[in-house]
PDB file of C-alpha atoms in Angstrom:
ATOM      1  CA  MET K   1     -12.512   2.568  12.497  1.00  0.00           C
ATOM      2  CA  ASN K   2     -11.674   5.455  10.197  1.00  0.00           C
ATOM      3  CA  THR K   3      -8.000   6.924   9.500  1.00  0.00           C
ATOM      4  CA  LYS K   4      -7.851   9.490  11.974  1.00  0.00           C
ATOM      5  CA  ALA K   5      -8.927   7.431  14.906  1.00  0.00           C
ATOM      6  CA  PHE K   6      -6.440   4.656  13.717  1.00  0.00           C
ATOM      7  CA  LEU K   7      -3.494   7.043  13.520  1.00  0.00           C
ATOM      8  CA  SER K   8      -4.294   8.800  16.831  1.00  0.00           C
ATOM      9  CA  LEU K   9      -4.413   5.295  18.459  1.00  0.00           C
ATOM     10  CA  ILE K  10      -1.079   4.485  17.072  1.00  0.00           C
ATOM     11  CA  ILE K  11       0.489   7.793  18.454  1.00  0.00           C
ATOM     12  CA  ALA K  12      -1.187   7.669  21.710  1.00  0.00           C
ATOM     13  CA  SER K  13       0.204   4.226  22.444  1.00  0.00           C
ATOM     14  CA  ALA K  14       3.700   5.407  21.338  1.00  0.00           C
ATOM     15  CA  LEU K  15       3.651   8.428  23.748  1.00  0.00           C
ATOM     16  CA  SER K  16       2.536   6.129  26.522  1.00  0.00           C
ATOM     17  CA  SER K  17       4.691   3.489  26.589  1.00  0.00           C
ATOM     18  CA  PHE K  18       8.693   2.796  26.637  1.00  0.00           C
ATOM     19  CA  VAL K  19      10.745  -0.330  26.354  1.00  0.00           C
ATOM     20  CA  THR K  20      14.320  -1.266  25.797  1.00  0.00           C
ATOM     21  CA  ALA K  21      15.881  -1.926  22.495  1.00  0.00           C
ATOM     22  CA  ALA K  22      16.555  -5.345  23.432  1.00  0.00           C
ATOM     23  CA  GLU K  23      12.867  -6.240  22.478  1.00  0.00           C
ATOM     24  CA  LEU K  24      13.264  -4.685  18.780  1.00  0.00           C
ATOM     25  CA  PRO K  25      14.238  -6.775  15.829  1.00  0.00           C
ATOM     26  CA  GLN K  26      17.976  -7.181  16.187  1.00  0.00           C
ATOM     27  CA  THR K  27      20.740  -6.335  13.676  1.00  0.00           C
ATOM     28  CA  GLY K  28      21.179  -9.397  10.742  1.00  0.00           C
ATOM     29  CA  THR K  29      17.723 -10.604  11.232  1.00  0.00           C
ATOM     30  CA  TYR K  30      14.994 -10.692   8.339  1.00  0.00           C
ATOM     31  CA  ASN K  31      11.368 -10.234   8.157  1.00  0.00           C
ATOM     32  CA  ALA K  32       9.422 -11.668   5.157  1.00  0.00           C
ATOM     33  CA  GLY K  33       5.660 -10.946   4.626  1.00  0.00           C
ATOM     34  CA  LEU K  34       2.619 -11.138   2.459  1.00  0.00           C
ATOM     35  CA  GLN K  35      -0.136  -8.796   2.896  1.00  0.00           C
ATOM     36  CA  VAL K  36      -3.317  -7.458   1.118  1.00  0.00           C
ATOM     37  CA  SER K  37      -4.839  -4.254   1.131  1.00  0.00           C
ATOM     38  CA  SER K  38      -7.882  -2.636   0.156  1.00  0.00           C
ATOM     39  CA  GLY K  39      -9.081   1.039  -0.522  1.00  0.00           C
ATOM     40  CA  ASN K  40      -9.341   4.126  -2.581  1.00  0.00           C
ATOM     41  CA  ILE K  41      -7.419   5.536  -5.659  1.00  0.00           C
ATOM     42  CA  ASP K  42      -7.729   8.748  -7.065  1.00  0.00           C
ATOM     43  CA  HIS K  43      -6.860   9.537 -10.814  1.00  0.00           C
ATOM     44  CA  ASP K  44      -5.936  13.546 -11.319  1.00  0.00           C
ATOM     45  CA  SER K  45      -8.008  13.720 -14.564  1.00  0.00           C
ATOM     46  CA  PHE K  46     -11.162  11.721 -13.888  1.00  0.00           C
ATOM     47  CA  GLY K  47     -14.091  12.569 -11.743  1.00  0.00           C
ATOM     48  CA  ASN K  48     -15.838  10.711  -8.997  1.00  0.00           C
ATOM     49  CA  ASP K  49     -13.099   7.701  -9.300  1.00  0.00           C
ATOM     50  CA  LYS K  50     -12.564   7.340  -5.734  1.00  0.00           C
ATOM     51  CA  ASP K  51     -13.747   3.871  -5.849  1.00  0.00           C
ATOM     52  CA  GLY K  52     -11.962   0.888  -4.620  1.00  0.00           C
ATOM     53  CA  VAL K  53      -8.643  -0.878  -5.400  1.00  0.00           C
ATOM     54  CA  GLY K  54      -7.489  -4.486  -4.394  1.00  0.00           C
ATOM     55  CA  GLN K  55      -3.403  -5.009  -3.726  1.00  0.00           C
ATOM     56  CA  VAL K  56      -1.354  -7.937  -2.900  1.00  0.00           C
ATOM     57  CA  MET K  57       2.164  -7.099  -1.569  1.00  0.00           C
ATOM     58  CA  LEU K  58       5.163  -9.423  -0.881  1.00  0.00           C
ATOM     59  CA  TYR K  59       8.054  -8.010   1.011  1.00  0.00           C
ATOM     60  CA  VAL K  60      11.466  -8.652   2.849  1.00  0.00           C
ATOM     61  CA  ASP K  61      13.084  -6.607   5.423  1.00  0.00           C
ATOM     62  CA  TYR K  62      16.533  -6.775   6.330  1.00  0.00           C
ATOM     63  CA  TYR K  63      17.240  -5.083   9.877  1.00  0.00           C
ATOM     64  CA  PHE K  64      20.683  -3.331   9.765  1.00  0.00           C
ATOM     65  CA  LYS K  65      20.498  -2.028  13.457  1.00  0.00           C
ATOM     66  CA  PRO K  66      17.716  -2.856  16.220  1.00  0.00           C
ATOM     67  CA  GLY K  67      14.494  -1.357  15.191  1.00  0.00           C
ATOM     68  CA  TRP K  68      15.829  -0.300  11.607  1.00  0.00           C
ATOM     69  CA  ALA K  69      15.413  -2.119   8.283  1.00  0.00           C
ATOM     70  CA  VAL K  70      15.512  -1.746   4.596  1.00  0.00           C
ATOM     71  CA  GLU K  71      12.743  -3.339   2.760  1.00  0.00           C
ATOM     72  CA  LEU K  72      12.124  -4.486  -0.632  1.00  0.00           C
ATOM     73  CA  GLY K  73       8.826  -5.351  -2.097  1.00  0.00           C
ATOM     74  CA  VAL K  74       6.599  -6.172  -4.916  1.00  0.00           C
ATOM     75  CA  ASN K  75       3.010  -4.796  -4.983  1.00  0.00           C
ATOM     76  CA  LYS K  76       0.386  -5.735  -7.593  1.00  0.00           C
ATOM     77  CA  GLY K  77      -3.233  -3.845  -7.939  1.00  0.00           C
ATOM     78  CA  SER K  78      -6.027  -3.363  -9.386  1.00  0.00           C
ATOM     79  CA  ASN K  79      -9.530  -1.642  -9.749  1.00  0.00           C
ATOM     80  CA  VAL K  80     -12.349  -3.759  -7.966  1.00  0.00           C
ATOM     81  CA  GLN K  81     -14.948  -1.830  -9.932  1.00  0.00           C
ATOM     82  CA  ASP K  82     -15.186  -0.800 -13.827  1.00  0.00           C
ATOM     83  CA  TRP K  83     -14.723   2.629 -14.377  1.00  0.00           C
ATOM     84  CA  ILE K  84     -17.120   4.010 -17.007  1.00  0.00           C
ATOM     85  CA  CYS K  85     -15.115   6.033 -19.649  1.00  0.00           C
ATOM     86  CA  GLU K  86     -16.384   8.195 -22.451  1.00  0.00           C
ATOM     87  CA  ASN K  87     -14.585   9.911 -25.386  1.00  0.00           C
ATOM     88  CA  ASP K  88     -14.729  13.815 -24.921  1.00  0.00           C
ATOM     89  CA  ASP K  89     -12.774  15.826 -27.531  1.00  0.00           C
ATOM     90  CA  ASP K  90     -10.113  13.136 -28.089  1.00  0.00           C
ATOM     91  CA  VAL K  91      -9.585  13.128 -24.342  1.00  0.00           C
ATOM     92  CA  ASP K  92     -11.040   9.953 -21.962  1.00  0.00           C
ATOM     93  CA  TYR K  93     -13.055  10.862 -19.162  1.00  0.00           C
ATOM     94  CA  CYS K  94     -13.664   8.188 -16.575  1.00  0.00           C
ATOM     95  CA  VAL K  95     -16.252   8.223 -13.503  1.00  0.00           C
ATOM     96  CA  SER K  96     -16.823   5.401 -11.187  1.00  0.00           C
ATOM     97  CA  ASP K  97     -20.253   4.803 -11.599  1.00  0.00           C
ATOM     98  CA  ASP K  98     -22.616   2.428 -13.492  1.00  0.00           C
ATOM     99  CA  GLU K  99     -24.357   4.469 -15.741  1.00  0.00           C
ATOM    100  CA  SER K 100     -23.224   4.728 -19.446  1.00  0.00           C
ATOM    101  CA  THR K 101     -24.219   6.595 -22.582  1.00  0.00           C
ATOM    102  CA  PRO K 102     -24.172   4.979 -26.029  1.00  0.00           C
ATOM    103  CA  ASP K 103     -20.399   5.912 -26.802  1.00  0.00           C
ATOM    104  CA  SER K 104     -19.129   4.873 -23.509  1.00  0.00           C
ATOM    105  CA  PHE K 105     -16.899   2.038 -22.319  1.00  0.00           C
ATOM    106  CA  LYS K 106     -15.559   0.061 -19.298  1.00  0.00           C
ATOM    107  CA  SER K 107     -12.028   0.387 -18.065  1.00  0.00           C
ATOM    108  CA  ASP K 108      -9.737  -1.750 -16.064  1.00  0.00           C
ATOM    109  CA  LEU K 109      -6.626  -0.629 -14.463  1.00  0.00           C
ATOM    110  CA  ASP K 110      -3.675  -3.065 -13.199  1.00  0.00           C
ATOM    111  CA  TYR K 111      -0.249  -1.993 -11.797  1.00  0.00           C
ATOM    112  CA  THR K 112       2.897  -3.085 -10.327  1.00  0.00           C
ATOM    113  CA  ASN K 113       5.042  -1.429  -7.814  1.00  0.00           C
ATOM    114  CA  PHE K 114       8.716  -2.401  -7.031  1.00  0.00           C
ATOM    115  CA  ILE K 115       9.404  -0.943  -3.526  1.00  0.00           C
ATOM    116  CA  ILE K 116      12.262   0.254  -1.774  1.00  0.00           C
ATOM    117  CA  ALA K 117      11.642   1.693   1.643  1.00  0.00           C
ATOM    118  CA  VAL K 118      13.519   2.103   5.259  1.00  0.00           C
ATOM    119  CA  ARG K 119      11.079   0.763   8.029  1.00  0.00           C
ATOM    120  CA  PHE K 120      11.366   1.721  11.802  1.00  0.00           C
ATOM    121  CA  ASP K 121       9.783  -0.308  14.390  1.00  0.00           C
ATOM    122  CA  LYS K 122       9.291   1.046  18.177  1.00  0.00           C
ATOM    123  CA  ALA K 123       8.281  -1.601  20.652  1.00  0.00           C
ATOM    124  CA  LEU K 124       5.317  -0.893  22.873  1.00  0.00           C
ATOM    125  CA  THR K 125       5.276  -3.971  24.838  1.00  0.00           C
ATOM    126  CA  GLU K 126       6.981  -7.397  24.341  1.00  0.00           C
ATOM    127  CA  HIS K 127       4.739  -8.443  21.550  1.00  0.00           C
ATOM    128  CA  ASN K 128       3.280  -5.026  20.329  1.00  0.00           C
ATOM    129  CA  PHE K 129       4.998  -2.680  17.829  1.00  0.00           C
ATOM    130  CA  ILE K 130       4.044   0.339  15.791  1.00  0.00           C
ATOM    131  CA  TYR K 131       6.031   0.799  12.457  1.00  0.00           C
ATOM    132  CA  SER K 132       6.455   3.230   9.694  1.00  0.00           C
ATOM    133  CA  LYS K 133       7.753   2.938   6.297  1.00  0.00           C
ATOM    134  CA  LEU K 134       8.915   5.327   3.794  1.00  0.00           C
ATOM    135  CA  GLY K 135      10.390   5.059   0.485  1.00  0.00           C
ATOM    136  CA  ALA K 136      10.249   5.181  -3.180  1.00  0.00           C
ATOM    137  CA  GLN K 137       8.804   2.836  -5.588  1.00  0.00           C
ATOM    138  CA  TYR K 138       9.044   2.228  -9.390  1.00  0.00           C
ATOM    139  CA  PHE K 139       5.437   1.733 -10.839  1.00  0.00           C
ATOM    140  CA  ASP K 140       4.059   0.646 -14.171  1.00  0.00           C
ATOM    141  CA  TYR K 141       0.442   0.933 -14.606  1.00  0.00           C
ATOM    142  CA  GLU K 142      -2.210   0.559 -17.517  1.00  0.00           C
ATOM    143  CA  MET K 143      -5.675   1.377 -18.358  1.00  0.00           C
ATOM    144  CA  THR K 144      -7.963  -0.834 -20.953  1.00  0.00           C
ATOM    145  CA  ASN K 145     -11.165  -0.663 -22.287  1.00  0.00           C
ATOM    146  CA  ASN K 146     -13.758  -3.539 -23.303  1.00  0.00           C
ATOM    147  CA  ASN K 147     -11.556  -4.800 -26.142  1.00  0.00           C
ATOM    148  CA  ASN K 148      -8.454  -5.110 -23.977  1.00  0.00           C
ATOM    149  CA  ASN K 149      -6.867  -2.261 -25.818  1.00  0.00           C
ATOM    150  CA  VAL K 150      -4.940   0.239 -23.741  1.00  0.00           C
ATOM    151  CA  PHE K 151      -5.918   3.703 -23.776  1.00  0.00           C
ATOM    152  CA  GLU K 152      -3.884   5.100 -21.062  1.00  0.00           C
ATOM    153  CA  GLU K 153      -0.405   3.628 -19.332  1.00  0.00           C
ATOM    154  CA  ASP K 154       2.572   5.407 -17.503  1.00  0.00           C
ATOM    155  CA  SER K 155       5.812   4.292 -15.527  1.00  0.00           C
ATOM    156  CA  GLY K 156       7.922   6.144 -13.221  1.00  0.00           C
ATOM    157  CA  THR K 157       8.942   6.753  -9.719  1.00  0.00           C
ATOM    158  CA  GLY K 158       6.753   7.922  -6.871  1.00  0.00           C
ATOM    159  CA  ILE K 159       6.617   7.767  -2.869  1.00  0.00           C
ATOM    160  CA  TYR K 160       5.855   5.105  -0.565  1.00  0.00           C
ATOM    161  CA  ALA K 161       4.676   5.128   2.885  1.00  0.00           C
ATOM    162  CA  GLU K 162       2.856   3.172   5.257  1.00  0.00           C
ATOM    163  CA  LEU K 163       2.252   3.553   9.133  1.00  0.00           C
ATOM    164  CA  GLY K 164       0.690   0.648  11.352  1.00  0.00           C
ATOM    165  CA  TRP K 165       0.846  -1.663  14.174  1.00  0.00           C
ATOM    166  CA  LYS K 166       2.424  -4.948  14.202  1.00  0.00           C
ATOM    167  CA  TYR K 167       1.866  -8.019  17.108  1.00  0.00           C
ATOM    168  CA  GLN K 168       5.072 -10.596  17.094  1.00  0.00           C
ATOM    169  CA  TRP K 169       4.211 -13.919  18.726  1.00  0.00           C
ATOM    170  CA  SER K 170       7.036 -16.115  20.408  1.00  0.00           C
ATOM    171  CA  ASN K 171       7.065 -18.493  17.471  1.00  0.00           C
ATOM    172  CA  ASN K 172       8.359 -15.530  15.173  1.00  0.00           C
ATOM    173  CA  VAL K 173       4.937 -14.962  13.096  1.00  0.00           C
ATOM    174  CA  ASN K 174       3.692 -11.735  13.463  1.00  0.00           C
ATOM    175  CA  LEU K 175       0.442 -10.057  12.149  1.00  0.00           C
ATOM    176  CA  ASN K 176       0.163  -6.290  10.892  1.00  0.00           C
ATOM    177  CA  VAL K 177      -2.442  -3.732  10.271  1.00  0.00           C
ATOM    178  CA  GLY K 178      -1.230  -0.533   8.487  1.00  0.00           C
ATOM    179  CA  TYR K 179      -2.600   2.713   6.300  1.00  0.00           C
ATOM    180  CA  GLN K 180      -0.730   2.758   2.963  1.00  0.00           C
ATOM    181  CA  HIS K 181      -0.169   5.431   0.563  1.00  0.00           C
ATOM    182  CA  ILE K 182       1.071   4.874  -2.988  1.00  0.00           C
ATOM    183  CA  ALA K 183       1.782   7.820  -5.386  1.00  0.00           C
ATOM    184  CA  MET K 184       2.010   7.037  -8.908  1.00  0.00           C
ATOM    185  CA  SER K 185       1.992   9.868 -11.390  1.00  0.00           C
ATOM    186  CA  ASP K 186      -1.424  10.538 -12.120  1.00  0.00           C
ATOM    187  CA  LEU K 187      -2.779   7.860  -9.870  1.00  0.00           C
ATOM    188  CA  THR K 188      -2.538   7.927  -5.770  1.00  0.00           C
ATOM    189  CA  THR K 189      -4.087   5.293  -3.756  1.00  0.00           C
ATOM    190  CA  SER K 190      -4.832   5.180  -0.089  1.00  0.00           C
ATOM    191  CA  SER K 191      -5.411   1.577   1.717  1.00  0.00           C
ATOM    192  CA  LEU K 192      -5.927  -0.400   4.544  1.00  0.00           C
ATOM    193  CA  ALA K 193      -3.401  -3.075   4.619  1.00  0.00           C
ATOM    194  CA  ILE K 194      -3.391  -6.255   6.880  1.00  0.00           C
ATOM    195  CA  GLY K 195      -0.692  -8.928   6.656  1.00  0.00           C
ATOM    196  CA  ILE K 196       1.064 -11.873   7.996  1.00  0.00           C
ATOM    197  CA  GLY K 197       4.854 -12.335   8.381  1.00  0.00           C
ATOM    198  CA  TYR K 198       7.757 -14.432   9.704  1.00  0.00           C
ATOM    199  CA  ARG K 199      11.119 -13.037  11.376  1.00  0.00           C
ATOM    200  CA  PHE K 200      14.090 -15.247  11.122  1.00  0.00           C
TER     201      PHE K 200
END
């Protein structure tokens, strides 16, 4: 399912359903979860680099009113395919294919995000919810070459956003699927996230 179809399904479900706030997570409750995600990453200065990244995220939500929560999370990610880079007039240029010239080198990317966001849950039925998250994250990333030497690194703050669907079982375990966006200076990730959580 592509991104547009996924988002359209969520919006259509939201517009066609209405339930009371009693079915939403209540004030003072928590939700802790783990999710993995995979998707594309784009670097402003590199070409053809929309290849894959893999991410793992741990998070905790605190619901300060029914359906509304503050989320704290830690996300770790890296590229799943080495980028081939070349030194061009003292500037490193990377592409996401496997062909190289004699002066090229492979590059690895690793990054960490510390996230704070506001989360909103809307109940569609007793067990089905849509959710959205919007906030900020502090990022730190570095790119290394074959010899594990860092040739690019950066840190700072950026946007974090996610939109998705959650299924909540009666035993407080929940499953979520979402579309996630993280902006980190020259890097931007767009990924599909799948996770499991527990409400307490």
